[in-house]
């Protein structure tokens, strides 16, 4: 089901009432038919023609990583005599992960979530998939959507934030676009893979209600609306059983309740058995050796011992063939070796970043900068003169087209297994931030001060470097300080949300802020950041991991060529200790999700903790007024929420009004996000925004019946963030 949103330019609030009726009459639900009979019949026919050995070849990625053609991560050899092509797969969270073919580095996935724009998510998926096909890949392994339960999570940059509906809707769009480009899409890591600590098998204890309402929900939305061909099961255990042999999450929920017809693939090395995994719903194993379980010999043995049935093996193969047929990979496999238009991709990367940057603070309208009135601009720190930081691990581009700095740059994470195959936390920019700023302020001098050592880019600032930065700031009209936070797969969690690597970035910001009252801080991070200097600086901009268009995008936002419109997809707390999982700094080896439904903003709301910047927060260079709320309930079905949004500030801009629902249920946190829309308005323009809230947004898991029920009543709120509620249902 997809929700159509309707907004109309209006002259008066009365018109908004009319629009509300019209919106409902037009109906809001578009059904997708996942089941494609012809594809199923054709897959059945093929299964009948395959020999046992050919079937076994199709359920096990045959090669070790270094042998995968094209620098991908896995490879399933096809059956040419039946016209079944090979499947070459590659990571693709923020761009292609080929180790031997250059790829565009897009902004991190968390940035995409910060755009709150499903249309952008569709474009993002499409542009990446297009490049993958040109490189010869038939399957993309992007599509991570574990929730930001652990604020210090090493892989948070690869995911879509802390709200299951925001994450699920964005992922569904990305998935649809990927497959519209004839690349099989993956959603991962199914499920409960919210941390890196003990990453190869920690046991998550999660009660069923919490699992259904939070951690399964983004997958449910993406599976039902986006119909991915592939679901990757995760490394961890859920309530005592490994995810890749967990019959509850695979058979009961994914294939049973949600009618998923694609294949389940193990994360690399996440299979732990042959028959139990196959019978629980695993369809394909990825071989990273030395311990493998779905090899031809072991599966034959399981068949001979009647531990698995021939029918189940056929089902595994049929699922793969069905997906290949339905996505177009069967009849039109990617050829690879095509010329890629990297300039066009970079322009899109810049556009995506511009839509994702979040303006966190803007005291006295410090931003946008006025180029004409500035003579001296200080750019400080973060290697802003050469490049940007990216997330590490499989969620990164491994061979960025723009070039990477060598090595891991002295990352100092706990539990790190090293950076031997994760080469590039830092990429060079064709237009570094300093150059992009200079281009927008041609009459000003733009000077850089910082740690310029790219051999060890995380080295702490020396006192001399801090002094030089302070001197420069003192002589400048504005000081723009870049701070970075590294993070990545296999690096463990961050110790703290405080800036690290270099560890003395807070001291740098504080010293610069003392020297210049016009200090602007730009963050490059995949996680929330603590900011002890928040009240000492004039403006704060979150650029996430900006990707290779980041230089121009950041400069365009700083100088107002682009009006920021991103909103936080994660809460930024005041202290580590305020986060739901803080346990004096210990990250549990086997996490117990004892906070239940109180995760992300739900936690801060329920515990009455004031965040530093709440979920959904993001400022603009204009101002938006909200008025005339109307809520109309359609029996037990959907609800129409409509209101007038007016740009009553000086410039054009986009706002993301958010609809929250508070349910009358003592177990539920005070509110949940149930809808939003990204609305662009010219100065003075007003629009009636009508958001249809389907009944399923009222679902709560009824533990007494082990099923869903639709909660009645409750109260709707419309806000500019989860804590900036502008309209309330009376
Ligand atoms: C990661 C997956 C990734 C796979 C292949 C694993 O370590 O957890 O997300 O797709 O490697 O690179």
PDB file of N, CA and C in Angstrom, residues 8 59 64 69 178 203 229 263 292 310 400 414 434 458 507 509 523 603 661 682 701 706 725:
ATOM      1  N   UNK A   8      -2.441  21.382  -1.846  1.00  0.00           N
ATOM      2  CA  UNK A   8      -2.946  22.327  -2.836  1.00  0.00           C
ATOM      3  C   UNK A   8      -2.576  23.735  -2.436  1.00  0.00           C
ATOM      4  N   UNK A  59      22.279 -21.782  -5.074  1.00  0.00           N
ATOM      5  CA  UNK A  59      21.939 -21.362  -3.706  1.00  0.00           C
ATOM      6  C   UNK A  59      23.170 -21.072  -2.857  1.00  0.00           C
ATOM      7  N   UNK A  64      35.293 -17.048  -3.130  1.00  0.00           N
ATOM      8  CA  UNK A  64      35.823 -16.185  -2.087  1.00  0.00           C
ATOM      9  C   UNK A  64      35.864 -14.770  -2.648  1.00  0.00           C
ATOM     10  N   UNK A  69      34.213 -11.594  -9.863  1.00  0.00           N
ATOM     11  CA  UNK A  69      34.533 -10.703 -10.976  1.00  0.00           C
ATOM     12  C   UNK A  69      34.011  -9.291 -10.754  1.00  0.00           C
ATOM     13  N   UNK A 178      15.524   0.830  -7.480  1.00  0.00           N
ATOM     14  CA  UNK A 178      16.607  -0.112  -7.807  1.00  0.00           C
ATOM     15  C   UNK A 178      16.090  -1.144  -8.796  1.00  0.00           C
ATOM     16  N   UNK A 203      23.432 -12.043  21.104  1.00  0.00           N
ATOM     17  CA  UNK A 203      22.012 -12.419  21.190  1.00  0.00           C
ATOM     18  C   UNK A 203      21.176 -11.227  21.637  1.00  0.00           C
ATOM     19  N   UNK A 229      13.785  -8.081  -4.143  1.00  0.00           N
ATOM     20  CA  UNK A 229      14.027  -9.484  -4.485  1.00  0.00           C
ATOM     21  C   UNK A 229      14.768 -10.208  -3.383  1.00  0.00           C
ATOM     22  N   UNK A 263      13.962 -14.011  -2.135  1.00  0.00           N
ATOM     23  CA  UNK A 263      14.876 -14.931  -1.471  1.00  0.00           C
ATOM     24  C   UNK A 263      15.499 -14.313  -0.225  1.00  0.00           C
ATOM     25  N   UNK A 292      31.311 -23.177   6.011  1.00  0.00           N
ATOM     26  CA  UNK A 292      30.153 -22.939   5.155  1.00  0.00           C
ATOM     27  C   UNK A 292      29.155 -24.075   5.325  1.00  0.00           C
ATOM     28  N   UNK A 310      13.093 -32.238  -0.909  1.00  0.00           N
ATOM     29  CA  UNK A 310      13.347 -31.776  -2.274  1.00  0.00           C
ATOM     30  C   UNK A 310      12.457 -30.562  -2.572  1.00  0.00           C
ATOM     31  N   UNK A 400      36.564   5.030  -4.737  1.00  0.00           N
ATOM     32  CA  UNK A 400      35.842   6.247  -5.104  1.00  0.00           C
ATOM     33  C   UNK A 400      36.433   6.883  -6.349  1.00  0.00           C
ATOM     34  N   UNK A 414      37.348   0.807  19.724  1.00  0.00           N
ATOM     35  CA  UNK A 414      37.458  -0.416  20.512  1.00  0.00           C
ATOM     36  C   UNK A 414      37.038  -1.586  19.638  1.00  0.00           C
ATOM     37  N   UNK A 434      36.913  24.508   0.570  1.00  0.00           N
ATOM     38  CA  UNK A 434      37.544  25.833   0.482  1.00  0.00           C
ATOM     39  C   UNK A 434      37.369  26.430  -0.917  1.00  0.00           C
ATOM     40  N   UNK A 458      43.493  11.623  11.324  1.00  0.00           N
ATOM     41  CA  UNK A 458      42.817  11.754  12.616  1.00  0.00           C
ATOM     42  C   UNK A 458      43.754  12.223  13.721  1.00  0.00           C
ATOM     43  N   UNK A 507      38.040  21.350  21.843  1.00  0.00           N
ATOM     44  CA  UNK A 507      38.930  22.442  22.273  1.00  0.00           C
ATOM     45  C   UNK A 507      39.159  23.403  21.113  1.00  0.00           C
ATOM     46  N   UNK A 509      37.067  24.068  18.597  1.00  0.00           N
ATOM     47  CA  UNK A 509      35.859  24.881  18.392  1.00  0.00           C
ATOM     48  C   UNK A 509      35.769  25.956  19.471  1.00  0.00           C
ATOM     49  N   UNK A 523      29.245  19.925  10.883  1.00  0.00           N
ATOM     50  CA  UNK A 523      29.527  18.554  11.316  1.00  0.00           C
ATOM     51  C   UNK A 523      29.565  17.634  10.115  1.00  0.00           C
ATOM     52  N   UNK A 603      11.705   7.486  23.569  1.00  0.00           N
ATOM     53  CA  UNK A 603      12.385   7.411  24.871  1.00  0.00           C
ATOM     54  C   UNK A 603      12.434   8.787  25.531  1.00  0.00           C
ATOM     55  N   UNK A 661       0.954  10.855  16.251  1.00  0.00           N
ATOM     56  CA  UNK A 661      -0.270  10.365  16.884  1.00  0.00           C
ATOM     57  C   UNK A 661       0.069   9.898  18.304  1.00  0.00           C
ATOM     58  N   UNK A 682       7.022  29.296  -2.058  1.00  0.00           N
ATOM     59  CA  UNK A 682       7.650  30.599  -2.330  1.00  0.00           C
ATOM     60  C   UNK A 682       7.340  31.539  -1.164  1.00  0.00           C
ATOM     61  N   UNK A 701       0.585  -4.101  18.686  1.00  0.00           N
ATOM     62  CA  UNK A 701       0.665  -5.564  18.745  1.00  0.00           C
ATOM     63  C   UNK A 701      -0.013  -6.035  20.018  1.00  0.00           C
ATOM     64  N   UNK A 706      -1.597 -12.343  20.158  1.00  0.00           N
ATOM     65  CA  UNK A 706      -0.484 -12.481  19.247  1.00  0.00           C
ATOM     66  C   UNK A 706      -0.861 -12.019  17.838  1.00  0.00           C
ATOM     67  N   UNK A 725       5.671  21.261  18.360  1.00  0.00           N
ATOM     68  CA  UNK A 725       4.314  20.960  17.910  1.00  0.00           C
ATOM     69  C   UNK A 725       3.585  22.280  17.680  1.00  0.00           C
TER      70      UNK A 725
END
